[in-house]
CSV table of C-alpha atoms and ligand atoms in Angstrom, one decimal:
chain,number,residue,atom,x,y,z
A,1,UNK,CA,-55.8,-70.4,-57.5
A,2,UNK,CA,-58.5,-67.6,-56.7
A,3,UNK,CA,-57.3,-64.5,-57.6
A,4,UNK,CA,-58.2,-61.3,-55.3
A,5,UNK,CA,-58.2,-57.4,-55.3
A,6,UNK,CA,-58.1,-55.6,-52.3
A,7,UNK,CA,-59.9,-52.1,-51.8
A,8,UNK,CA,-58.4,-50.7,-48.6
A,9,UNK,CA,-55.2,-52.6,-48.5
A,10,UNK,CA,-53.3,-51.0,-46.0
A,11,UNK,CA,-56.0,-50.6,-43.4
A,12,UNK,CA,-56.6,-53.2,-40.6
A,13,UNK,CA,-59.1,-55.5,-43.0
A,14,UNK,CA,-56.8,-55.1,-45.6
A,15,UNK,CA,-53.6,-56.3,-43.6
A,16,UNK,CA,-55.9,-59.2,-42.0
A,17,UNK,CA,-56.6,-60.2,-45.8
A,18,UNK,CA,-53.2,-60.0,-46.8
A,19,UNK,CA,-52.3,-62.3,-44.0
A,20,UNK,CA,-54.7,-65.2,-45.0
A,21,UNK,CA,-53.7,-64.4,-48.4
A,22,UNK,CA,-50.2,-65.6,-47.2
A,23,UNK,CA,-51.5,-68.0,-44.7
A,24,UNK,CA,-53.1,-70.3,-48.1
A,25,UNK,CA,-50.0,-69.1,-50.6
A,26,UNK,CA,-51.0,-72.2,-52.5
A,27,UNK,CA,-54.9,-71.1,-52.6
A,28,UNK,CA,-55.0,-67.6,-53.3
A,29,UNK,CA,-52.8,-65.0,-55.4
A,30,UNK,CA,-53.2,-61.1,-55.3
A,31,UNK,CA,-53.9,-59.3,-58.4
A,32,UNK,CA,-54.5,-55.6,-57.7
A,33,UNK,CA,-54.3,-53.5,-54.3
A,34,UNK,CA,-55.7,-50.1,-53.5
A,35,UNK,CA,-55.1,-48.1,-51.0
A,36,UNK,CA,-56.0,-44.7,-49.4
A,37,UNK,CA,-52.7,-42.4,-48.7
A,38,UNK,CA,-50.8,-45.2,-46.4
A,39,UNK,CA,-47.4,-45.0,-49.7
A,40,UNK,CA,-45.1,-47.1,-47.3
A,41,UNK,CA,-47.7,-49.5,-46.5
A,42,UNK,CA,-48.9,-49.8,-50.1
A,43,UNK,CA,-45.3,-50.4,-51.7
A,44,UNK,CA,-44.3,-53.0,-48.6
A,45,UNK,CA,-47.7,-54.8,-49.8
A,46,UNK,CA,-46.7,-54.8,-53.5
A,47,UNK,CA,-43.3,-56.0,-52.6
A,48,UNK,CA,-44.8,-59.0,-50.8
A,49,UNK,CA,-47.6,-59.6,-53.7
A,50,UNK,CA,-46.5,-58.0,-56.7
A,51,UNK,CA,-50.0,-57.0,-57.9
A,52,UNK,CA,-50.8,-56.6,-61.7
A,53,UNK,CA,-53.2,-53.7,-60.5
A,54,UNK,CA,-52.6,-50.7,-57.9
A,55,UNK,CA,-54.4,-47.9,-56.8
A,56,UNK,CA,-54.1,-44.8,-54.3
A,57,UNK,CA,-56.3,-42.0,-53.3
A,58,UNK,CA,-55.1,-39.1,-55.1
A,59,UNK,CA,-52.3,-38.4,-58.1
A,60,UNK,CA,-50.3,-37.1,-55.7
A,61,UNK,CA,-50.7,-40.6,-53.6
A,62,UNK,CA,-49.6,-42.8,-57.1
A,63,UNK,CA,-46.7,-40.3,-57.6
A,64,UNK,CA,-45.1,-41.3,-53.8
A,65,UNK,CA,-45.7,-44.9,-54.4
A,66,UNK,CA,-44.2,-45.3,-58.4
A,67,UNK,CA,-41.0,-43.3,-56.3
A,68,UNK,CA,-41.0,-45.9,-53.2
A,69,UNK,CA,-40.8,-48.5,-56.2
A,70,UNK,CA,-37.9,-47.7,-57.7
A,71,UNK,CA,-40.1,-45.2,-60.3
A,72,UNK,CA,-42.0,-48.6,-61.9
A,73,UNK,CA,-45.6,-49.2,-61.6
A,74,UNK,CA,-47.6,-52.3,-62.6
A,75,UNK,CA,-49.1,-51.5,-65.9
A,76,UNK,CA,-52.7,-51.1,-64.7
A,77,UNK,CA,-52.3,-48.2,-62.0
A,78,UNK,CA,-54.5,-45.2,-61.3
A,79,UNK,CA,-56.0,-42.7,-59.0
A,80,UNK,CA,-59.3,-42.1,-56.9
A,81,UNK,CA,-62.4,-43.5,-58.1
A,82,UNK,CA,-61.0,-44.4,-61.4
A,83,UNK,CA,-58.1,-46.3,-60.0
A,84,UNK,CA,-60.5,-48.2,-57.6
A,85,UNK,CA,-62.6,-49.5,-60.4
A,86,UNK,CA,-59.4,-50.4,-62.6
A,87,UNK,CA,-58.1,-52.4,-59.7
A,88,UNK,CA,-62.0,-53.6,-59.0
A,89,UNK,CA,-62.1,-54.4,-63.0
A,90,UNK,CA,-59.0,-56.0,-64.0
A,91,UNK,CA,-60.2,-59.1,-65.8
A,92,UNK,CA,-58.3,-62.0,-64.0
A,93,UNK,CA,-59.4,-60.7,-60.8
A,94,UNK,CA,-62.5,-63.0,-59.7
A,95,UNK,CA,-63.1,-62.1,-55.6
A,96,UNK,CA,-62.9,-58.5,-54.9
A,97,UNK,CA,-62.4,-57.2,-51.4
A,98,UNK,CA,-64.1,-54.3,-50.6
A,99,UNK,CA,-62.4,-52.5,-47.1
A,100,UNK,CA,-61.7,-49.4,-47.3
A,101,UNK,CA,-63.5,-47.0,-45.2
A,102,UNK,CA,-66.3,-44.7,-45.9
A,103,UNK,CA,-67.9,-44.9,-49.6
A,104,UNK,CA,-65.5,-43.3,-52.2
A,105,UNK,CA,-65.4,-47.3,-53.2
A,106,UNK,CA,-69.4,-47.2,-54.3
A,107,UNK,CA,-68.6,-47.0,-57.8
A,108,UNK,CA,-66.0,-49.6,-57.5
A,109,UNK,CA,-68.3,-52.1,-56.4
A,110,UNK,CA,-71.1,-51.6,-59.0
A,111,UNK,CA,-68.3,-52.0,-61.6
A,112,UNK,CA,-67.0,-55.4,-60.5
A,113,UNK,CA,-70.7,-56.4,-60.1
A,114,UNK,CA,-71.1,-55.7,-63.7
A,115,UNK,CA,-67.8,-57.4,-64.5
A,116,UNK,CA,-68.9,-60.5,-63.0
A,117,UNK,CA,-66.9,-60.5,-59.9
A,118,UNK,CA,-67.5,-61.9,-56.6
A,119,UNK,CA,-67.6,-59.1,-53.8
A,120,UNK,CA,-66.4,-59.6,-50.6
A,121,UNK,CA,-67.7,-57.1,-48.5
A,122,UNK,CA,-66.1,-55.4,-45.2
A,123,UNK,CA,-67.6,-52.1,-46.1
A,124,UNK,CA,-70.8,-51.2,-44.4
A,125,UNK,CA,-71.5,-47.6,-45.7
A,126,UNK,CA,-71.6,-49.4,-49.6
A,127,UNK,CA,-75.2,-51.2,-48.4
A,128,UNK,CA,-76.4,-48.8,-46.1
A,129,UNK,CA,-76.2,-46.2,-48.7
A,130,UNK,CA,-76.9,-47.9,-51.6
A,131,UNK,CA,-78.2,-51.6,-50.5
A,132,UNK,CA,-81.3,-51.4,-53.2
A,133,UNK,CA,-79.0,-50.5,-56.4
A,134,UNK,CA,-75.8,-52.9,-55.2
A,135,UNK,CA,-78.3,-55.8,-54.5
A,136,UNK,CA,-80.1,-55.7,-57.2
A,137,UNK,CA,-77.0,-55.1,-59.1
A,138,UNK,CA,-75.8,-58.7,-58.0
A,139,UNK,CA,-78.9,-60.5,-58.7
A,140,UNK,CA,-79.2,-59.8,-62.1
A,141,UNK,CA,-75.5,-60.7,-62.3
A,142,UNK,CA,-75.9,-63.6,-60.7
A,143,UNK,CA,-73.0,-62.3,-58.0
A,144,UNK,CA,-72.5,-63.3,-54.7
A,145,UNK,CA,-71.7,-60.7,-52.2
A,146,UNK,CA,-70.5,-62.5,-49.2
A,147,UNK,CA,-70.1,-60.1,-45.7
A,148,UNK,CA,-67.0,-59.8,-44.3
A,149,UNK,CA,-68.6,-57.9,-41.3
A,150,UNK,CA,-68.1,-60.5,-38.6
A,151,UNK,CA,-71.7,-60.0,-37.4
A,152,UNK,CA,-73.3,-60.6,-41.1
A,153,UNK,CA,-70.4,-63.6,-41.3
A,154,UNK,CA,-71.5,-65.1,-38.9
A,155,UNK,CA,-75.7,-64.9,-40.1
A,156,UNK,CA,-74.3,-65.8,-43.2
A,157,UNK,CA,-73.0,-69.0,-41.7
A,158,UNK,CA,-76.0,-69.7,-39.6
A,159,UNK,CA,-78.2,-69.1,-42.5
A,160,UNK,CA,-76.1,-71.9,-44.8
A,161,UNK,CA,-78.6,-74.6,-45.6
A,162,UNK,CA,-82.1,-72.5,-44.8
A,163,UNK,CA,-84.9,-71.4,-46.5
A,164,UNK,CA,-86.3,-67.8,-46.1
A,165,UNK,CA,-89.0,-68.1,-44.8
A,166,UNK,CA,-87.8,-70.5,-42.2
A,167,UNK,CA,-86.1,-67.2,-40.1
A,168,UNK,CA,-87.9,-65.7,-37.6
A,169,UNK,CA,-85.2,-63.1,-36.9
A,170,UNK,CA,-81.3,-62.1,-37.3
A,171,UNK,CA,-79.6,-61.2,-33.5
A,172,UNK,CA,-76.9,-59.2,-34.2
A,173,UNK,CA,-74.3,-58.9,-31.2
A,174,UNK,CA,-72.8,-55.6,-30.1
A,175,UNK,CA,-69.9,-55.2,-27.9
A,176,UNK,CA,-71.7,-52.1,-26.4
A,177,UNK,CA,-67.9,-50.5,-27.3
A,178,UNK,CA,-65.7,-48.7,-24.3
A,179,UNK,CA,-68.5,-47.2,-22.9
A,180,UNK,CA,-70.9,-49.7,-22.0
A,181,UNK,CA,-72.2,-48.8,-18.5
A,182,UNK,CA,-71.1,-45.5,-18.1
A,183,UNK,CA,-73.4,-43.1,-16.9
A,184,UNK,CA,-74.6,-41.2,-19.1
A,185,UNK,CA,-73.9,-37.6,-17.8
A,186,UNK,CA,-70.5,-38.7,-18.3
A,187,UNK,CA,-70.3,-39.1,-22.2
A,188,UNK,CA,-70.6,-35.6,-23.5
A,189,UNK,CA,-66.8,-35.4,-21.7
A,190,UNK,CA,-65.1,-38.1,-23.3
A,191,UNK,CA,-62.5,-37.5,-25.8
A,192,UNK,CA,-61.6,-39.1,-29.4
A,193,UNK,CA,-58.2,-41.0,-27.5
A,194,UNK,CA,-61.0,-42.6,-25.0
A,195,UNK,CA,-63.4,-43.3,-27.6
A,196,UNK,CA,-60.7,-45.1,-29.6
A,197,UNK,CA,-59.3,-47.8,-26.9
A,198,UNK,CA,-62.0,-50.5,-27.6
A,199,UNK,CA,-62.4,-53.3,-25.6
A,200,UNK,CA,-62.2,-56.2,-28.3
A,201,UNK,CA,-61.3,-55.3,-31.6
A,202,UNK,CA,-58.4,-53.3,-33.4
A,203,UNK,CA,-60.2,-51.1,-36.4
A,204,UNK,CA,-59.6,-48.0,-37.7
A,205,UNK,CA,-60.5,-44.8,-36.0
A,206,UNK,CA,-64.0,-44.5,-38.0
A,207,UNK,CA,-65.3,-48.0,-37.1
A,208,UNK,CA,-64.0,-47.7,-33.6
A,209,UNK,CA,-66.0,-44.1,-33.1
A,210,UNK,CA,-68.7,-45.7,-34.8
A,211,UNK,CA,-69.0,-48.6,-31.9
A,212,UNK,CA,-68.3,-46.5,-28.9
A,213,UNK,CA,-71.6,-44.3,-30.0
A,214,UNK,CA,-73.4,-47.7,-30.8
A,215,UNK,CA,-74.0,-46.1,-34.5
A,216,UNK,CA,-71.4,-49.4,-35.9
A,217,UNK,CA,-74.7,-51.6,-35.1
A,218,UNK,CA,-77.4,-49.4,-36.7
A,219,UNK,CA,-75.4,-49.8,-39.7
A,220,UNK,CA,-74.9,-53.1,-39.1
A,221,UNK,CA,-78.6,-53.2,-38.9
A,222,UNK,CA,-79.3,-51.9,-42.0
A,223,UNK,CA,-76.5,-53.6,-43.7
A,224,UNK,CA,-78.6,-56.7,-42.4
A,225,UNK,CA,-81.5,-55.7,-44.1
A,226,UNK,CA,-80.3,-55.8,-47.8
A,227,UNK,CA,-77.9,-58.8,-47.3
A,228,UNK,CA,-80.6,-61.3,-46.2
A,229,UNK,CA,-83.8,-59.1,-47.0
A,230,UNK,CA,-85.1,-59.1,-44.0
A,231,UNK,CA,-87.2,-56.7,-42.3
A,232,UNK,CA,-86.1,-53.8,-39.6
A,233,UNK,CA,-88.9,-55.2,-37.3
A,234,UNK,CA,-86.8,-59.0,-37.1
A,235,UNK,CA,-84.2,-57.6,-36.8
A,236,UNK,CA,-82.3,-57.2,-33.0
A,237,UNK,CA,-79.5,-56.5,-31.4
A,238,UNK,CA,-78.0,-57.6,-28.1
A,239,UNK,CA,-74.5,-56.7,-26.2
A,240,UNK,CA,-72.5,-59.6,-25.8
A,241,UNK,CA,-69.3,-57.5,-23.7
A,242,UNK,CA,-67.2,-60.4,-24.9
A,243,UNK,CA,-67.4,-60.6,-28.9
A,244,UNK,CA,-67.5,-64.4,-28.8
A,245,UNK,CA,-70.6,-65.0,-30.4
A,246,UNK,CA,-70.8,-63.0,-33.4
A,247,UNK,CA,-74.2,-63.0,-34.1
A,248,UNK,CA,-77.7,-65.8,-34.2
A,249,UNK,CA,-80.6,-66.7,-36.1
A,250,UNK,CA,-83.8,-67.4,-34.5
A,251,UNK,CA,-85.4,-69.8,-36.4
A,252,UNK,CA,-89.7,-70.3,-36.2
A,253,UNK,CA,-89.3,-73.2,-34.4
A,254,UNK,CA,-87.8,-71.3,-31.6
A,255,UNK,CA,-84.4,-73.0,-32.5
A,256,UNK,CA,-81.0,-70.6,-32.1
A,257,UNK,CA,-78.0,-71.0,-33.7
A,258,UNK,CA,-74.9,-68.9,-33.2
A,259,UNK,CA,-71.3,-68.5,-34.4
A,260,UNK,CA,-68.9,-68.8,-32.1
A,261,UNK,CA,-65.4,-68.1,-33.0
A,262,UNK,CA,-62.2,-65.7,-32.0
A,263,UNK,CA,-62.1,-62.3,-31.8
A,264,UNK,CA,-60.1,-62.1,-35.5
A,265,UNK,CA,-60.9,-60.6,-39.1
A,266,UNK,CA,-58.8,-63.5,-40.8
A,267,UNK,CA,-61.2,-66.0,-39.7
A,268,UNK,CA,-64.6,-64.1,-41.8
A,269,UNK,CA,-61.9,-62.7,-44.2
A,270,UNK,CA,-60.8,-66.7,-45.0
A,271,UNK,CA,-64.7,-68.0,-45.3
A,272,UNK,CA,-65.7,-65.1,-47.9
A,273,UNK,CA,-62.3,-66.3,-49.9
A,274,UNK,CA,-63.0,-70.2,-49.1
A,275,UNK,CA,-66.3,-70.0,-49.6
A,276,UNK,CA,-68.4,-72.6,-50.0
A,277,UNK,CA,-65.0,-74.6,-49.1
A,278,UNK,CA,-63.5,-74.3,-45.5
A,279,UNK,CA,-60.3,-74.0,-45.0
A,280,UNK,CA,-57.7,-74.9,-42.1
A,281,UNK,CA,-57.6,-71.9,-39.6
A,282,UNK,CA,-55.4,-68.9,-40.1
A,283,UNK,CA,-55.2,-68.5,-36.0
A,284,UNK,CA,-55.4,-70.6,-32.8
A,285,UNK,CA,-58.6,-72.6,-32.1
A,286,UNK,CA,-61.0,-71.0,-29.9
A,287,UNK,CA,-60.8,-72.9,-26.1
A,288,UNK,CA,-64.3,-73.0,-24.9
A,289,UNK,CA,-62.9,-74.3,-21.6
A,290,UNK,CA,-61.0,-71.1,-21.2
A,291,UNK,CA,-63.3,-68.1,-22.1
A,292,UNK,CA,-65.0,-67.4,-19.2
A,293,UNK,CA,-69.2,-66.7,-19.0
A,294,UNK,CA,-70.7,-64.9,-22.2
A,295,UNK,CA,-73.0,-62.4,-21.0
A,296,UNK,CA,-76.3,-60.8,-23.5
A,297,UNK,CA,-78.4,-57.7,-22.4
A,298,UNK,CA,-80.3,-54.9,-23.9
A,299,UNK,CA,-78.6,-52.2,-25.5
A,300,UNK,CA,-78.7,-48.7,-23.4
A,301,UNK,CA,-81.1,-47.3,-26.2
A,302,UNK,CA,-81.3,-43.8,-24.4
A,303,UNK,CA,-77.7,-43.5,-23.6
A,304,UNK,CA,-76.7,-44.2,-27.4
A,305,UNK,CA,-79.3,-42.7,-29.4
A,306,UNK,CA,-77.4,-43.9,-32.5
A,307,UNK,CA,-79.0,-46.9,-32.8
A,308,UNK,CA,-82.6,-46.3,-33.0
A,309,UNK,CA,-81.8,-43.5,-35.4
A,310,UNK,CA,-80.9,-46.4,-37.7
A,311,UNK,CA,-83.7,-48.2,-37.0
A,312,UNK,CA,-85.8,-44.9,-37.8
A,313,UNK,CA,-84.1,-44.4,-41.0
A,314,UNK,CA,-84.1,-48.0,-42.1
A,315,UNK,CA,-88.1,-48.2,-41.5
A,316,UNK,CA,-88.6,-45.0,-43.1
A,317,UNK,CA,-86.4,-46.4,-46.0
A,318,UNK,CA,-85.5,-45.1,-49.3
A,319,UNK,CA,-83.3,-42.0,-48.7
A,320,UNK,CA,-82.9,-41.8,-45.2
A,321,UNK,CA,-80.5,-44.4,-44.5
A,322,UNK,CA,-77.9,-42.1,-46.6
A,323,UNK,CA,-78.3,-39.2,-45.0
A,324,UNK,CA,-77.8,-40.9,-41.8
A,325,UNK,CA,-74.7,-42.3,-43.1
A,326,UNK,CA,-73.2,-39.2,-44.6
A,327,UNK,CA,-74.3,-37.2,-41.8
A,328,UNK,CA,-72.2,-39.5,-39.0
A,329,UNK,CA,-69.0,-39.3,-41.3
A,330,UNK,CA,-69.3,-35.7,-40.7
A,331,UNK,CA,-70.2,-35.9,-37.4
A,332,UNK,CA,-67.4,-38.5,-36.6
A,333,UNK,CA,-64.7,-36.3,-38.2
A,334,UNK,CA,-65.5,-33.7,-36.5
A,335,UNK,CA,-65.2,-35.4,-33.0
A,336,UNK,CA,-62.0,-37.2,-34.4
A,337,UNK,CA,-60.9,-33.4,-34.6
A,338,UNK,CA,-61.7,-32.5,-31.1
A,339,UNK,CA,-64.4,-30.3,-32.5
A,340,UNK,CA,-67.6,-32.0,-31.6
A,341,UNK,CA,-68.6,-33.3,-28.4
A,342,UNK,CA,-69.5,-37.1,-28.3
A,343,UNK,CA,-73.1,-36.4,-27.1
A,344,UNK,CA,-72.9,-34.2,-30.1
A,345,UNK,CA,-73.0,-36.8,-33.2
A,346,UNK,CA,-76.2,-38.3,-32.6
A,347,UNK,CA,-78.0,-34.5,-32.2
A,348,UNK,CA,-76.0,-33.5,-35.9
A,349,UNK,CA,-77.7,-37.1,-37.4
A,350,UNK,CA,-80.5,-36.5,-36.2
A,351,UNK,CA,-81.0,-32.4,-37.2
A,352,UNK,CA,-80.4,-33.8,-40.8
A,353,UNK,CA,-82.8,-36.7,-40.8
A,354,UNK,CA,-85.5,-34.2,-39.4
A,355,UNK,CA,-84.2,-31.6,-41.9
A,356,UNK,CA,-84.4,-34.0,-45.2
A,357,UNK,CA,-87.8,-35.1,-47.2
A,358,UNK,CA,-87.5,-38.5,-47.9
A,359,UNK,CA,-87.4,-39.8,-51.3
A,360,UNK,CA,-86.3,-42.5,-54.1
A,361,UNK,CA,-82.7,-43.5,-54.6
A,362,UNK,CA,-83.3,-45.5,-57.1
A,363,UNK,CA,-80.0,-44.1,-59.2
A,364,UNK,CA,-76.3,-43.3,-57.9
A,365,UNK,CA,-76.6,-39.8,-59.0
A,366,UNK,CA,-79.6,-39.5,-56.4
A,367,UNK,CA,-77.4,-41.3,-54.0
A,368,UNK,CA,-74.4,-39.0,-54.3
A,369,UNK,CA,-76.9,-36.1,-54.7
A,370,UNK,CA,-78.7,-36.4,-51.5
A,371,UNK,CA,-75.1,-37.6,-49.9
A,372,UNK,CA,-73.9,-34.8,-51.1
A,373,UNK,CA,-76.2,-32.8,-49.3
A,374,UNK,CA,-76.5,-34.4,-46.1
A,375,UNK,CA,-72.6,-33.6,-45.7
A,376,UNK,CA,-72.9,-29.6,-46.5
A,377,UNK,CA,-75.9,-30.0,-43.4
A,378,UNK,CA,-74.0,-31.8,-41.1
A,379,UNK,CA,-70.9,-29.4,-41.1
A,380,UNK,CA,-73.4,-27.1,-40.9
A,381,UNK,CA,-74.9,-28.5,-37.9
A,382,UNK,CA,-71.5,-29.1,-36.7
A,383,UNK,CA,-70.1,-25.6,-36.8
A,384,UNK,CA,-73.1,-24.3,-35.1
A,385,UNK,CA,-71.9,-27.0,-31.8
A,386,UNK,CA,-68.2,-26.6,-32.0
A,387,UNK,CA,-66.3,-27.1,-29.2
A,388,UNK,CA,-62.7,-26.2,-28.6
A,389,UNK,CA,-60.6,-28.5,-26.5
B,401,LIG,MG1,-69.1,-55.7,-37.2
């Protein structure tokens, strides 16, 4: 039995992991669950499961949920960040899951590192903010963190078997999102509701945002970085309108391989659990006879200026990469709100990063410190565009 914790239970990874979890009832076995605010979600889950460990948000969260349980908690429960790493923590978990959104679960993940545990990672904001301190975290744990991102799956899986230096570069494949090949002019018009009907995947609102402006693959980017330390110059990124190939590796003998495989979170959720096992599949086989042409082009770098601000703040390094981050969850709320235009969330990024002075962030109080400012600047920045629709 491999026994799992789930950060970010209720949310569409979350669900997914629960699924293979009862897809391989013989294999694995859920030991704690956290979730954000989602009480109905979080108590159907613990019905199912019946976790040793649970978590919500907020007090007021863990209140709801010990009512929707008949007014009985499992005896390790909590709230925020301290219920995240109790979950993260509890001693007969061994893989943890890491999917909720955003980075309150930071802390989480540096204390399961330190506890030994395995760390499955669906979270990008954890690596793009902290990649240095959660990587070298793991290797002087000696703990794996296997990506969950189907992109970094999928280099994970190409990479199996290879040495280092035997990569030329990572391709990492973009949908190009619901706007691919719009014009331009268009984009500073388009609302949250047509910015959240992606083409093919079903995520939740801040990931889907986050590929309609392109900015989901500048993370990505950077999140490619620390997992297989590899620079931002081999490093690139091509649409591929049809998500079938999740992402290459260019070897230096000019040799490709790619991952192939459907467009489904149980199938990288499964190989981070599985791993270095394979398991039998948790959905239908792919039919290559049936899926039509598969298409790769350049990204539209001028109509999503997203992405090369990622690539800017990944060369610059060190403390960049956080502001960028916290500065698009700012900048994404805000257009989830109706309150910023579209065209708007790169320009808010982007007057941080000119606004900040790069430095170390060597520690997590330098993280949150320079997080914590890149959020007061980008409501700043914000404000100073709102919109009313
Ligand atoms: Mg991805």
């Amino acid at each position: 039995m491999t026994r799992i914790a789930i950060l970010g239970a209720t949310g569409s990874i979350g669900t997914s992991a629960l699924a293979v979890v009862e897809t391989h009832a013989g294999r694995l076995q859920v030991v704690g669950l956290a979730a954000g605010h989602n009480v109905e979600g979080m108590a159907a889950a613990m019905a199912r499961h019946a976790p040793a460990a649970v978590a919500m948000a907020t007090g007021a969260g863990l209140d709801a949920l010990r009512a929707a349980c008949g007014g009985v908690l499992p005896p390790v429960h909590g709230a925020g960040s301290e219920g995240l790493v109790a979950v993260a923590t509890h001693p007969d978990v061994e893989i943890v899951l890491c999917a909720s959104s955003g980075t309150a679960a930071l802390e989480a993940v540096l204390a399961a590192i330190e506890a030994g545990k395995t760390i499955a990672l669906a979270n990008k904001e954890v690596l793009v903010m902290a990649g240095g301190l959660v990587m070298d975290a793991a290797r002087r744990k000696g703990v794996p963190i296997l990506p969950v991102d189907s992109e970094h799956n999928a280099i994970h899986q190409c990479l199996h078997g290879h040495a280092h230096g035997e990569v030329r570069r990572l391709i990492l494949t973009a949908s190009g999102g619901p706007f691919r090949g719009r014009p331009a002019a268009s984009l500073a018009a388009v609302t949250a509701a047509d910015a959240l009907r992606h083409p093919t995947w079903q995520m939740g609102p801040k990931i889907t945002i986050d590929s309609a402006t392109l900015m989901n693959k500048g993370l990505e980017v950077i999140e490619a970085h620390w997992l297989f330390d590899v620079p931002a110059a081999d490093i690139s990124v091509v649409v591929h309108p049809q998500s079938i190939v999740h992402s290459l590796v260019e070897f230096r003998d000019g040799s490709i391989l790619a991952q192939m495989g459907r467009t489904d979170m149980q199938l990288p959720i499964q190989y981070a659990f599985s791993y270095p096992e394979r398991w039998d599949a948790p959905v239908p086989f792919l039919d290559l006879t049936r899926m039509g042409a598969l298409e790769f082009h350049e990204p539209a770098w001028d109509d999503f200026p997203c992405l090369r601000l990622a690539f800017r703040a990944l060369e610059a390094d060190r403390s960049l990469p956080i502001v960028l981050n916290a500065a698009n969850e700012v900048a994404v709320a805000s257009f989830l709100e109706g309150t910023l235009a579209f065209t708007g969330i790169p320009r808010v990024i982007e007057a941080c990063m000119n606004a900040h002075d790069p430095g170390p962030a060597a520690t997590l109080d330098q993280v949150r410190r320079i997080d914590a400012w890149a959020r007061t600047r980008a409501a700043a920045e914000a404000a100073r565009d709102r919109i009313d629709r």
